[in-house]
Short mmCIF file of C-alpha atoms in Angstrom, two decimals:
data_model
loop_
_atom_site.label_atom_id
_atom_site.label_comp_id
_atom_site.label_asym_id
_atom_site.label_seq_id
_atom_site.Cartn_x
_atom_site.Cartn_y
_atom_site.Cartn_z
CA MET A 1 -31.31 26.72 -57.84
CA LYS A 2 -31.87 23.57 -60.00
CA GLU A 3 -35.44 22.15 -60.44
CA THR A 4 -36.14 19.17 -58.71
CA ILE A 5 -37.28 16.50 -61.54
CA LYS A 6 -41.15 15.20 -60.42
CA PRO A 7 -41.75 11.92 -61.99
CA GLU A 8 -45.58 10.79 -62.46
CA VAL A 9 -46.45 8.69 -59.41
CA THR A 10 -46.31 5.08 -60.43
CA VAL A 11 -49.65 2.95 -59.45
CA PRO A 12 -49.00 -0.40 -60.51
CA GLN A 13 -51.40 -2.49 -61.87
CA TYR A 14 -52.26 -5.75 -60.19
CA THR A 15 -53.66 -9.27 -60.38
CA GLU A 16 -56.78 -9.43 -58.26
CA VAL A 17 -57.12 -13.07 -56.78
CA THR A 18 -60.79 -14.23 -55.62
CA VAL A 19 -62.52 -17.23 -54.92
CA HIS A 20 -63.71 -17.47 -58.77
CA ASN A 21 -60.03 -17.30 -60.04
CA ILE A 22 -57.43 -18.63 -57.59
CA LEU A 23 -57.26 -22.02 -58.65
CA SER A 24 -56.59 -20.97 -61.99
CA MET A 25 -53.75 -18.61 -61.12
CA ARG A 26 -52.24 -20.75 -58.62
CA PHE A 27 -49.16 -21.64 -60.70
CA GLY A 28 -48.65 -18.22 -61.97
CA ILE A 29 -48.32 -16.81 -58.70
CA GLN A 30 -46.15 -19.85 -57.67
CA MET A 31 -43.86 -18.64 -60.57
CA ALA A 32 -43.61 -15.30 -59.33
CA ILE A 33 -42.97 -16.29 -56.01
CA ASN A 34 -40.41 -18.84 -56.93
CA ARG A 35 -38.23 -15.89 -59.10
CA ALA A 36 -38.59 -13.16 -56.40
CA VAL A 37 -35.40 -12.38 -54.23
CA PHE A 38 -37.81 -10.77 -51.69
CA ILE A 39 -41.53 -10.46 -51.02
CA ALA A 40 -43.50 -7.27 -49.93
CA PHE A 41 -46.72 -7.57 -48.02
CA ASP A 42 -49.38 -5.46 -46.62
CA ALA A 43 -52.55 -6.07 -45.21
CA GLU A 44 -55.94 -4.12 -44.40
CA PHE A 45 -58.27 -5.30 -41.66
CA SER A 46 -62.08 -4.54 -40.76
CA GLY A 47 -61.13 -2.28 -37.88
CA LEU A 48 -58.85 -2.03 -34.75
CA GLY A 49 -61.17 -1.90 -31.52
CA GLU A 50 -60.57 -0.40 -28.40
CA ARG A 51 -57.07 -0.56 -27.62
CA ARG A 52 -55.79 2.12 -26.28
CA GLN A 53 -54.19 1.27 -22.96
CA ALA A 54 -52.97 -2.08 -24.19
CA ILE A 55 -51.24 -0.83 -27.18
CA ARG A 56 -49.71 2.04 -25.33
CA SER A 57 -48.20 0.06 -22.48
CA GLU A 58 -44.65 0.14 -21.85
CA SER A 59 -44.39 -3.54 -21.66
CA VAL A 60 -44.13 -5.02 -25.48
CA ALA A 61 -45.54 -8.35 -24.13
CA THR A 62 -48.47 -6.67 -23.26
CA ARG A 63 -49.02 -4.95 -26.47
CA TYR A 64 -48.68 -8.09 -28.01
CA GLN A 65 -51.45 -9.53 -26.14
CA ALA A 66 -53.82 -6.50 -27.27
CA LEU A 67 -52.54 -6.88 -30.79
CA ALA A 68 -53.30 -10.75 -30.62
CA LYS A 69 -56.80 -9.94 -29.59
CA VAL A 70 -57.48 -7.53 -32.24
CA ALA A 71 -56.16 -10.16 -34.74
CA GLN A 72 -58.79 -12.66 -33.28
CA SER A 73 -61.55 -10.42 -33.30
CA TYR A 74 -61.85 -8.31 -36.47
CA ALA A 75 -60.94 -9.47 -39.76
CA LEU A 76 -58.53 -9.68 -42.81
CA LEU A 77 -60.09 -8.33 -45.62
CA THR A 78 -57.53 -8.16 -48.65
CA LEU A 79 -53.56 -9.28 -48.51
CA GLY A 80 -51.19 -7.45 -50.89
CA LEU A 81 -48.39 -9.40 -52.07
CA THR A 82 -45.68 -8.04 -54.68
CA THR A 83 -42.60 -10.06 -55.54
CA PHE A 84 -39.39 -8.23 -56.81
CA GLU A 85 -36.85 -10.14 -59.36
CA PRO A 86 -33.89 -9.07 -60.41
CA ALA A 87 -34.08 -8.16 -64.34
CA PRO A 88 -31.73 -7.27 -67.16
CA SER A 89 -30.52 -3.79 -67.27
CA THR A 90 -32.33 -1.89 -69.88
CA ALA A 91 -29.32 0.68 -70.61
CA SER A 92 -28.26 1.55 -73.58
CA THR A 93 -25.74 -1.44 -75.04
CA SER A 94 -23.32 1.43 -76.04
CA SER A 95 -22.87 2.18 -72.41
CA SER A 96 -21.41 -0.44 -70.04
CA GLN A 97 -21.25 2.17 -67.28
CA ASP A 98 -24.89 2.69 -67.55
CA ALA A 99 -25.61 -0.78 -67.39
CA THR A 100 -23.28 -1.26 -64.51
CA LEU A 101 -25.23 1.71 -62.56
CA GLU A 102 -28.97 0.36 -63.21
CA HIS A 103 -30.52 -1.93 -61.02
CA PRO A 104 -33.91 -3.05 -62.57
CA TYR A 105 -36.53 -5.26 -60.98
CA VAL A 106 -39.56 -6.96 -62.34
CA VAL A 107 -42.46 -6.57 -59.97
CA ASN A 108 -45.27 -8.98 -59.89
CA ASN A 109 -48.31 -7.40 -57.87
CA PHE A 110 -51.23 -9.41 -56.11
CA SER A 111 -54.42 -8.32 -54.20
CA PHE A 112 -56.07 -11.34 -52.29
CA LEU A 113 -59.95 -10.59 -51.33
CA LEU A 114 -60.34 -12.36 -48.64
CA LYS A 115 -63.82 -13.66 -46.59
CA CYS A 116 -63.55 -14.47 -42.67
CA GLN A 117 -65.70 -17.60 -42.08
CA LYS A 118 -66.33 -16.96 -38.80
CA ASP A 119 -68.20 -13.97 -37.10
CA PHE A 120 -65.89 -10.88 -37.02
CA THR A 121 -66.13 -7.09 -35.75
CA VAL A 122 -66.21 -4.26 -37.93
CA SER A 123 -65.91 -0.49 -36.74
CA SER A 124 -68.01 2.05 -37.87
CA ALA A 125 -65.04 4.29 -38.75
CA SER A 126 -63.53 1.49 -40.77
CA LEU A 127 -66.73 0.98 -42.74
CA SER A 128 -66.67 4.95 -43.62
CA PHE A 129 -63.20 4.64 -44.94
CA LEU A 130 -63.92 1.46 -46.67
CA ALA A 131 -66.60 2.74 -48.76
CA ASP A 132 -64.53 6.14 -49.39
CA THR A 133 -61.54 4.07 -50.73
CA GLY A 134 -63.53 1.56 -52.73
CA LEU A 135 -64.56 -1.54 -51.03
CA ASP A 136 -67.73 -2.87 -51.11
CA LEU A 137 -68.29 -5.23 -48.30
CA SER A 138 -70.95 -7.51 -50.07
CA ARG A 139 -68.55 -8.00 -52.71
CA VAL A 140 -66.20 -9.22 -49.95
CA MET A 141 -68.94 -11.87 -48.90
CA ARG A 142 -69.38 -12.99 -52.54
CA ASP A 143 -65.86 -12.44 -54.21
CA GLY A 144 -63.64 -13.44 -51.07
CA ILE A 145 -61.49 -16.36 -50.78
CA PRO A 146 -62.91 -18.25 -47.83
CA TYR A 147 -60.61 -18.87 -44.83
CA THR A 148 -61.05 -20.08 -41.03
CA PRO A 149 -58.95 -18.08 -38.86
CA GLY A 150 -57.43 -19.81 -35.69
CA VAL A 151 -56.30 -23.31 -35.28
CA PRO A 152 -57.20 -24.99 -38.52
CA THR A 153 -58.74 -28.46 -38.47
CA PRO A 154 -57.19 -31.55 -40.23
CA SER A 155 -59.01 -31.10 -43.19
CA ASP A 156 -57.97 -27.27 -43.51
CA THR A 157 -54.18 -28.18 -43.70
CA PRO A 158 -53.30 -27.98 -47.57
CA THR A 159 -52.31 -30.90 -49.39
CA SER A 160 -51.05 -31.03 -53.14
CA ASP A 161 -54.23 -32.62 -54.03
CA ASP A 162 -56.97 -30.63 -52.11
CA SER A 163 -55.17 -27.39 -52.83
CA MET A 164 -55.85 -27.81 -56.49
CA THR A 165 -59.48 -28.09 -55.98
CA ASN A 166 -60.24 -26.10 -52.88
CA PRO A 167 -59.95 -22.17 -52.33
CA GLU A 168 -58.78 -22.05 -49.28
CA GLN A 169 -56.52 -24.79 -49.18
CA CYS A 170 -54.87 -23.26 -52.09
CA LEU A 171 -54.60 -19.72 -50.30
CA ARG A 172 -52.73 -21.62 -47.46
CA ALA A 173 -50.83 -23.51 -49.80
CA LEU A 174 -49.52 -20.50 -51.51
CA PHE A 175 -48.58 -18.70 -48.18
CA GLN A 176 -46.49 -22.03 -47.13
CA TYR A 177 -44.88 -22.10 -50.69
CA ALA A 178 -43.86 -18.44 -50.20
CA LEU A 179 -42.14 -19.10 -46.65
CA SER A 180 -40.51 -22.32 -48.11
CA LYS A 181 -38.48 -20.01 -50.61
CA ARG A 182 -36.40 -18.67 -47.62
CA VAL A 183 -36.22 -15.18 -49.13
CA PRO A 184 -37.03 -12.14 -47.02
CA PHE A 185 -40.16 -10.69 -46.18
CA ILE A 186 -40.65 -6.90 -46.32
CA ILE A 187 -43.22 -4.74 -44.29
CA HIS A 188 -43.74 -1.19 -43.19
CA ASN A 189 -44.46 -0.88 -39.52
CA GLY A 190 -46.41 -4.31 -40.00
CA LEU A 191 -46.45 -6.08 -36.66
CA LEU A 192 -50.21 -6.08 -36.58
CA ASP A 193 -50.14 -7.26 -40.38
CA ILE A 194 -48.00 -10.39 -39.01
CA CYS A 195 -50.24 -10.96 -36.20
CA PHE A 196 -53.36 -11.05 -38.65
CA LEU A 197 -51.25 -13.31 -41.39
CA TYR A 198 -50.70 -15.89 -38.55
CA GLU A 199 -54.09 -15.98 -37.43
CA ALA A 200 -56.06 -15.93 -40.56
CA LEU A 201 -53.44 -18.34 -42.40
CA TYR A 202 -51.51 -20.55 -40.46
CA THR A 203 -53.00 -20.93 -36.84
CA GLN A 204 -54.13 -19.49 -33.63
CA LEU A 205 -51.68 -16.83 -32.36
CA PRO A 206 -49.69 -18.00 -29.24
CA ASP A 207 -50.49 -16.69 -25.57
CA THR A 208 -46.76 -15.28 -25.15
CA LEU A 209 -44.78 -12.75 -27.06
CA GLU A 210 -42.15 -15.15 -26.39
CA SER A 211 -43.48 -17.89 -28.02
CA PHE A 212 -44.69 -15.59 -30.89
CA VAL A 213 -41.13 -14.54 -31.75
CA ALA A 214 -39.85 -18.25 -31.79
CA ASP A 215 -42.72 -19.28 -34.12
CA LEU A 216 -41.98 -16.26 -36.42
CA CYS A 217 -38.24 -17.33 -36.32
CA GLU A 218 -39.00 -20.63 -38.10
CA MET A 219 -41.51 -19.46 -40.19
CA PHE A 220 -39.52 -16.76 -41.85
CA PRO A 221 -36.38 -18.67 -42.63
CA GLY A 222 -35.45 -15.61 -44.79
CA GLY A 223 -35.88 -13.01 -42.33
CA ILE A 224 -38.14 -10.20 -42.20
CA TYR A 225 -37.10 -6.55 -42.73
CA ASP A 226 -39.27 -3.51 -41.61
CA THR A 227 -38.52 -0.53 -43.44
CA LYS A 228 -40.13 1.87 -41.04
CA TYR A 229 -37.48 0.83 -38.60
CA ILE A 230 -34.63 1.01 -40.95
CA ALA A 231 -36.06 4.79 -41.97
CA ASP A 232 -36.25 5.98 -38.65
CA PHE A 233 -33.30 4.58 -36.70
CA VAL A 234 -30.76 3.41 -39.53
CA ASP A 235 -31.11 6.42 -41.90
CA ARG A 236 -32.70 8.79 -39.56
CA GLU A 237 -35.40 9.98 -42.23
CA ASN A 238 -36.82 13.12 -40.91
CA THR A 239 -40.27 11.71 -41.67
CA SER A 240 -41.02 8.10 -42.29
CA PHE A 241 -44.62 7.40 -43.31
CA LEU A 242 -44.76 4.98 -46.33
CA ALA A 243 -46.23 7.33 -49.17
CA TYR A 244 -43.64 9.73 -48.23
CA LEU A 245 -40.63 7.80 -48.43
CA TYR A 246 -41.97 6.27 -51.46
CA ARG A 247 -42.43 9.45 -53.55
CA LYS A 248 -39.18 10.87 -52.15
CA TYR A 249 -37.34 7.89 -53.33
CA GLU A 250 -38.99 7.72 -56.85
CA ARG A 251 -38.02 11.43 -57.41
CA GLU A 252 -34.42 10.53 -56.13
CA GLN A 253 -33.86 7.63 -58.84
CA VAL A 254 -35.01 9.85 -61.82
CA THR A 255 -32.39 12.35 -60.52
CA LYS A 256 -29.49 9.76 -60.20
CA LYS A 257 -30.41 8.30 -63.86
CA LEU A 258 -30.65 11.51 -65.52
CA LYS A 259 -26.98 12.59 -64.03
CA GLY A 260 -25.51 9.25 -65.12
CA GLU A 261 -22.89 8.94 -62.42
CA MET A 262 -24.75 7.20 -59.71
CA HIS A 263 -26.43 3.90 -59.04
CA TYR A 264 -29.94 3.99 -59.29
CA LEU A 265 -33.35 1.70 -59.35
CA THR A 266 -35.84 0.65 -62.31
CA PHE A 267 -39.17 -0.98 -61.92
CA ALA A 268 -41.08 -2.74 -64.54
CA PRO A 269 -44.69 -4.33 -62.99
CA SER A 270 -45.56 -6.98 -64.91
CA GLN A 271 -49.20 -7.18 -66.76
CA PRO A 272 -51.93 -9.07 -64.76
CA LEU A 273 -51.84 -12.85 -64.88
CA VAL A 274 -55.32 -12.43 -66.25
CA VAL A 275 -56.20 -10.38 -69.06
CA LYS A 276 -59.25 -8.65 -68.29
CA ALA A 277 -61.21 -5.13 -68.53
CA SER A 278 -60.59 -3.03 -65.64
CA SER A 279 -62.58 -0.13 -64.62
CA LYS A 280 -61.10 3.24 -64.37
CA MET A 281 -59.94 4.12 -61.25
CA ALA A 282 -62.15 7.22 -59.61
CA VAL A 283 -59.82 10.11 -59.13
CA THR A 284 -61.36 12.72 -56.95
CA ASN A 285 -59.48 15.66 -55.11
CA GLY A 286 -62.61 16.05 -52.81
CA GLY A 287 -61.26 19.35 -51.59
CA ALA A 288 -57.78 17.79 -50.14
CA GLU A 289 -55.66 19.10 -53.01
CA GLY A 290 -55.61 22.77 -51.58
CA VAL A 291 -52.54 24.50 -52.99
CA GLN A 292 -54.49 27.18 -54.25
CA GLY A 293 -57.48 26.96 -51.64
CA LYS A 294 -57.69 29.20 -48.55
CA SER A 295 -55.03 28.50 -45.89
CA SER A 296 -55.39 28.97 -42.24
CA LYS A 297 -52.02 30.03 -41.95
CA LYS A 298 -50.91 32.80 -44.12
CA HIS A 299 -48.80 31.82 -47.07
CA ARG A 300 -48.41 27.64 -45.89
CA LEU A 301 -49.02 25.80 -49.05
CA TYR A 302 -49.07 22.58 -47.45
CA CYS A 303 -50.88 20.94 -44.55
CA GLU A 304 -48.21 20.50 -41.23
CA GLN A 305 -49.88 17.60 -39.84
CA PHE A 306 -50.01 15.70 -43.05
CA ALA A 307 -46.12 16.52 -43.71
CA SER A 308 -45.07 15.24 -40.75
CA TYR A 309 -47.28 12.10 -39.99
CA GLY A 310 -49.00 11.28 -43.14
CA TYR A 311 -52.22 12.01 -41.43
CA CYS A 312 -54.59 14.70 -41.19
CA LYS A 313 -58.05 14.98 -39.23
CA ASN A 314 -59.73 16.85 -42.28
CA GLY A 315 -58.64 14.15 -44.60
CA ARG A 316 -59.69 15.29 -47.76
CA ASN A 317 -61.46 18.27 -46.87
CA CYS A 318 -58.44 19.83 -45.42
CA PRO A 319 -57.67 23.10 -46.67
CA ASN A 320 -54.07 22.84 -47.09
CA SER A 321 -52.49 20.91 -49.76
CA HIS A 322 -51.22 17.18 -49.27
CA ASN A 323 -49.26 16.96 -52.45
CA LEU A 324 -46.34 15.04 -51.56
CA ASP A 325 -44.25 16.92 -54.37
CA VAL A 326 -45.21 20.06 -52.68
CA ILE A 327 -44.04 18.90 -49.27
CA LEU A 328 -40.74 17.63 -50.67
CA ASP A 329 -40.11 20.92 -52.61
CA CYS A 330 -40.23 22.59 -49.41
CA GLU A 331 -38.26 20.34 -47.54
CA GLU A 332 -35.36 20.59 -50.23
CA ASN A 333 -35.73 24.32 -49.77
CA GLY A 334 -35.20 24.10 -46.08
CA SER A 335 -38.50 25.74 -45.20
CA LEU A 336 -39.96 22.45 -43.05
CA LYS A 337 -36.85 22.44 -40.77
CA ASN A 338 -38.56 24.92 -38.41
CA MET A 339 -41.88 23.38 -38.73
CA LYS A 340 -40.62 20.00 -38.02
CA LYS A 341 -38.87 20.92 -34.79
CA LYS A 342 -42.40 22.60 -33.83
CA LEU A 343 -44.11 19.37 -34.46
CA ARG A 344 -41.55 17.24 -32.75
CA LYS A 345 -42.33 19.02 -29.41
CA ILE A 346 -45.94 18.73 -30.11
CA LYS A 347 -45.39 15.05 -30.35
CA THR A 348 -43.70 15.12 -27.07
CA GLU A 349 -46.11 16.72 -25.39
CA ASP A 350 -49.00 14.43 -26.75
CA THR A 351 -47.41 11.27 -26.12
CA SER A 352 -46.90 12.46 -22.18
CA SER A 353 -50.44 13.28 -21.99
CA LYS A 354 -51.51 9.81 -22.73
CA ASP A 355 -52.46 9.01 -19.06
CA ASP A 356 -55.63 11.41 -19.72
CA GLY A 357 -56.56 9.61 -22.63
CA THR A 358 -55.71 11.70 -25.50
CA THR A 359 -54.17 10.27 -28.71
CA SER A 360 -51.25 11.76 -30.84
CA PRO A 361 -50.94 10.70 -34.35
CA ASP A 362 -48.06 9.02 -33.78
CA SER A 363 -47.84 7.38 -30.42
CA ALA A 364 -51.32 5.72 -30.47
CA GLY A 365 -50.82 2.25 -31.98
CA ALA A 366 -47.99 -0.40 -32.12
CA ASN A 367 -48.56 -0.61 -36.06
CA ASP A 368 -50.20 2.54 -36.99
CA LYS A 369 -50.14 3.14 -40.93
CA GLU A 370 -49.75 6.91 -40.84
CA ASP A 371 -49.65 7.42 -44.53
CA THR A 372 -52.72 5.44 -45.72
CA SER A 373 -55.22 4.92 -42.50
CA THR A 374 -58.15 6.81 -41.36
CA LYS A 375 -57.80 7.83 -37.65
CA THR A 376 -60.34 8.55 -35.05
CA GLU A 377 -60.57 9.92 -31.68
CA ASP A 378 -60.78 6.57 -30.04
CA ILE A 379 -58.65 4.74 -32.69
CA ASN A 380 -55.34 6.00 -34.06
CA MET A 381 -55.70 3.89 -37.22
CA GLU A 382 -58.75 2.10 -38.91
CA VAL A 383 -58.15 0.05 -41.96
CA ALA A 384 -59.88 -0.40 -45.38
CA ASP A 385 -59.18 -1.91 -48.58
CA GLY A 386 -58.05 -0.90 -52.10
CA THR A 387 -59.71 -0.39 -55.37
CA ALA A 388 -60.90 -4.24 -56.88
CA HIS A 389 -60.36 -4.68 -60.57
CA ASP A 390 -63.63 -6.48 -62.19
CA LYS A 391 -63.06 -8.98 -64.92
CA ALA A 392 -65.09 -8.45 -68.05
CA PRO A 393 -68.46 -9.68 -68.45
CA GLY A 394 -68.52 -13.22 -69.71
CA LYS A 395 -64.89 -13.35 -70.45
CA LYS A 396 -63.13 -16.68 -69.44
CA GLU A 397 -59.88 -16.23 -67.51
CA GLN A 398 -57.09 -17.91 -68.83
CA PRO A 399 -53.70 -17.27 -66.46
CA TYR A 400 -50.59 -16.40 -68.21
CA PHE A 401 -47.25 -15.04 -67.01
CA ASN A 402 -45.56 -12.38 -68.32
CA SER A 403 -42.51 -10.98 -67.17
CA SER A 404 -40.68 -9.72 -70.03
CA SER A 405 -42.12 -6.12 -69.74
CA SER A 406 -39.38 -3.54 -70.43
CA ALA A 407 -38.05 -1.91 -67.22
CA ILE A 408 -38.87 1.61 -66.82
CA THR A 409 -38.00 3.96 -64.32
CA SER A 410 -40.76 4.76 -61.74
CA HIS A 411 -43.54 4.25 -64.38
CA ALA A 412 -46.25 1.21 -64.32
CA ALA A 413 -48.70 0.55 -66.78
CA LYS A 414 -50.68 3.43 -65.13
CA SER A 415 -49.19 6.34 -63.86
CA LEU A 416 -50.97 9.54 -62.42
CA PRO A 417 -49.92 13.08 -61.37
CA ALA A 418 -48.78 13.19 -57.71
CA THR A 419 -51.90 14.51 -56.16
CA THR A 420 -53.59 13.86 -52.79
CA ALA A 421 -55.91 11.42 -54.36
CA VAL A 422 -53.37 9.26 -55.40
CA PHE A 423 -52.13 8.60 -52.11
CA GLU A 424 -55.21 9.03 -49.73
CA VAL A 425 -58.37 8.08 -52.19
CA TYR A 426 -56.44 5.16 -54.09
CA HIS A 427 -55.75 3.05 -51.03
CA SER A 428 -55.07 -0.66 -51.67
CA ALA A 429 -52.93 -3.68 -49.78
CA ALA A 430 -51.58 -4.03 -53.08
CA PHE A 431 -50.39 -0.23 -53.52
CA ASP A 432 -49.23 -0.61 -50.21
CA ALA A 433 -47.20 -3.67 -50.66
CA TYR A 434 -45.66 -2.25 -53.74
CA MET A 435 -44.41 0.70 -51.82
CA THR A 436 -42.91 -1.12 -49.49
CA GLY A 437 -40.76 -3.26 -51.64
CA CYS A 438 -39.56 -0.30 -53.64
CA VAL A 439 -38.59 1.44 -50.71
CA PHE A 440 -36.74 -1.64 -49.08
CA ALA A 441 -35.16 -1.89 -52.66
CA ARG A 442 -33.74 1.80 -52.48
CA GLN A 443 -32.62 0.95 -48.68
CA GLN A 444 -30.75 -1.79 -49.68
CA LEU A 445 -29.11 -0.26 -52.69
CA HIS A 446 -28.33 2.66 -50.84
CA HIS A 447 -26.42 0.83 -48.01
CA THR A 448 -24.68 -1.88 -50.52
CA VAL A 449 -23.07 1.12 -52.50
CA LYS A 450 -22.12 2.82 -49.11
CA GLY A 451 -20.12 -0.75 -48.26
CA GLY A 452 -20.57 -3.41 -46.06
CA ASN A 453 -23.45 -6.06 -46.05
CA GLY A 454 -26.28 -3.61 -46.99
CA VAL A 455 -29.29 -3.96 -44.79
CA LYS A 456 -28.62 -7.41 -43.48
CA GLU A 457 -27.62 -6.17 -40.01
CA HIS A 458 -30.85 -5.29 -39.62
CA VAL A 459 -33.04 -8.03 -40.28
CA ASN A 460 -35.30 -9.31 -38.06
CA LYS A 461 -35.75 -5.88 -36.39
CA ILE A 462 -39.78 -4.97 -36.35
CA ASN A 463 -40.59 -1.70 -35.43
CA VAL A 464 -42.51 -0.58 -32.31
CA MET A 465 -44.41 2.52 -32.00
CA GLY A 466 -43.02 4.70 -29.16
CA LYS A 467 -40.22 2.74 -28.45
CA ASP A 468 -36.65 3.22 -29.41
CA LYS A 469 -35.71 -0.40 -29.71
CA PRO A 470 -37.23 -2.81 -32.20
CA LEU A 471 -38.74 -6.04 -31.46
CA LEU A 472 -35.98 -8.68 -32.18
CA ILE A 473 -37.12 -11.65 -33.83
CA GLN A 474 -34.51 -14.31 -32.72
CA VAL A 475 -34.12 -17.58 -30.85
CA SER A 476 -33.84 -17.17 -26.95
CA PRO A 477 -32.83 -19.67 -24.94
CA TRP A 478 -35.51 -19.05 -22.30
CA SER A 479 -38.20 -19.72 -24.85
CA LYS A 480 -39.70 -22.20 -27.09
CA THR A 481 -42.09 -22.58 -30.09
CA SER A 482 -45.91 -22.51 -29.35
CA GLN A 483 -47.33 -25.92 -29.11
CA ARG A 484 -49.67 -24.89 -31.94
CA HIS A 485 -46.81 -24.07 -34.10
CA ARG A 486 -45.20 -27.51 -33.81
CA GLU A 487 -48.44 -29.12 -34.41
CA MET A 488 -48.68 -27.40 -38.03
CA THR A 489 -44.95 -28.07 -38.73
CA VAL A 490 -45.82 -31.64 -38.31
CA ARG A 491 -48.77 -31.37 -40.54
CA LEU A 492 -47.41 -29.59 -43.11
CA ASN A 493 -44.32 -31.93 -42.91
CA CYS A 494 -46.66 -35.03 -43.63
CA SER A 495 -48.81 -33.16 -46.07
CA SER A 496 -45.53 -32.57 -48.32
CA ASN A 497 -44.62 -36.36 -47.58
CA GLY A 498 -41.61 -34.48 -45.30
CA GLY A 499 -39.45 -32.02 -45.14
CA LYS A 500 -37.03 -29.77 -43.61
CA ARG A 501 -37.68 -28.07 -40.46
CA MET A 502 -37.13 -24.55 -41.29
CA SER A 503 -34.52 -22.47 -38.97
CA CYS A 504 -34.37 -18.49 -37.98
CA ALA A 505 -32.39 -16.24 -40.37
CA SER A 506 -29.36 -15.27 -38.97
CA SER A 507 -28.73 -11.58 -38.14
#
């Protein structure tokens, strides 16, 4: 059997945006947004609270109210934003066929460190996970960009003048600028991410789901794509947690390129906007890399729970391997077939037991990020932040923008072996946003090559955990936008000397 090619995992460099540098970086970020054909984002929070019953309610409206309460009680700590822009082909000029088959992107990756100006709740489980993944809450308080969630005061509304001198208004102005470009926004199981983003950088969340949907329809004129929904209900992937999809497609693109007969993707992450020294990321196995360790099941090289859900209750102390290459190799050899059938049965049994208060790894939350989040008996997901890049002491920040990096297949400035540490220890909103965008690019290419309109028919369909139908972001004749959204629209139009009211993207 032909050996599968295993490229190094891309862990892209990113520009860390803080209260100290956001003003100087504003135009560089706008340039990246301006050239983007789609934008992926991911958010990390201070916790999720007690949300069992409401989150698992059969009523999506009830679920939304529970999510809104979470977004209003906890804080947005980091926001990862990744822009994707088309790039010239790097294929050999002597082969026009290679140039036609290659689909290159230049990628710009940003991590916004945020500081909530209101009191907020932090869960103990999240604090532990934050410590494990490198985020220091004292640094959030010191370097985070301040923001005031909920209804903004008139002085909080971004204006062309104040956004040049006020970090919070600059942050809000960048968010509005991204929305104004009318390009698709990409999420992975990101309903809660959208709720936090709305509450933190726009205005107070509406009271009803109907108004929330109507607001989103106007806010995101380019539409929203959920890679989790496409993977589960369109592509029918056996497993759909983010890290799994990213690694699977990363290997797939290298294989296609070497065959020279199939369309493939390449990604070229740009250099950070500011030249600064970045400390090397600490990578430790922590006992999680258990290929050679003792297994609780004879001859079992991988953790069955992680292989199916992207989560393991033992975390880095699991004696079995969480290595995605081991899992994918076994899947390609067909050895995961029976195991996944068994886990689907267990999942069904766990779902049916929700009335007694038990929680299954894949059914407890409407927005569970199976691949990168910690989970406890009380909470299905706790959120943390990624590794921070510190600037060199005494080094003055000079913004620049460089998108001339040559495109390379699945390789960034930093590439690491596909160990557990990459996906479990190195956790950040920026990395997740990058993976989300890469997964979407593959989904879009796959369906475009097959014919038709690609994934356009799946726009504005957001995955809802435990449901076989998505939440549709579309105008309803029985609902209208919220009063606070209409007030924000007037404010923003006035601050920009007028403007066109955004309309919903057609599906």
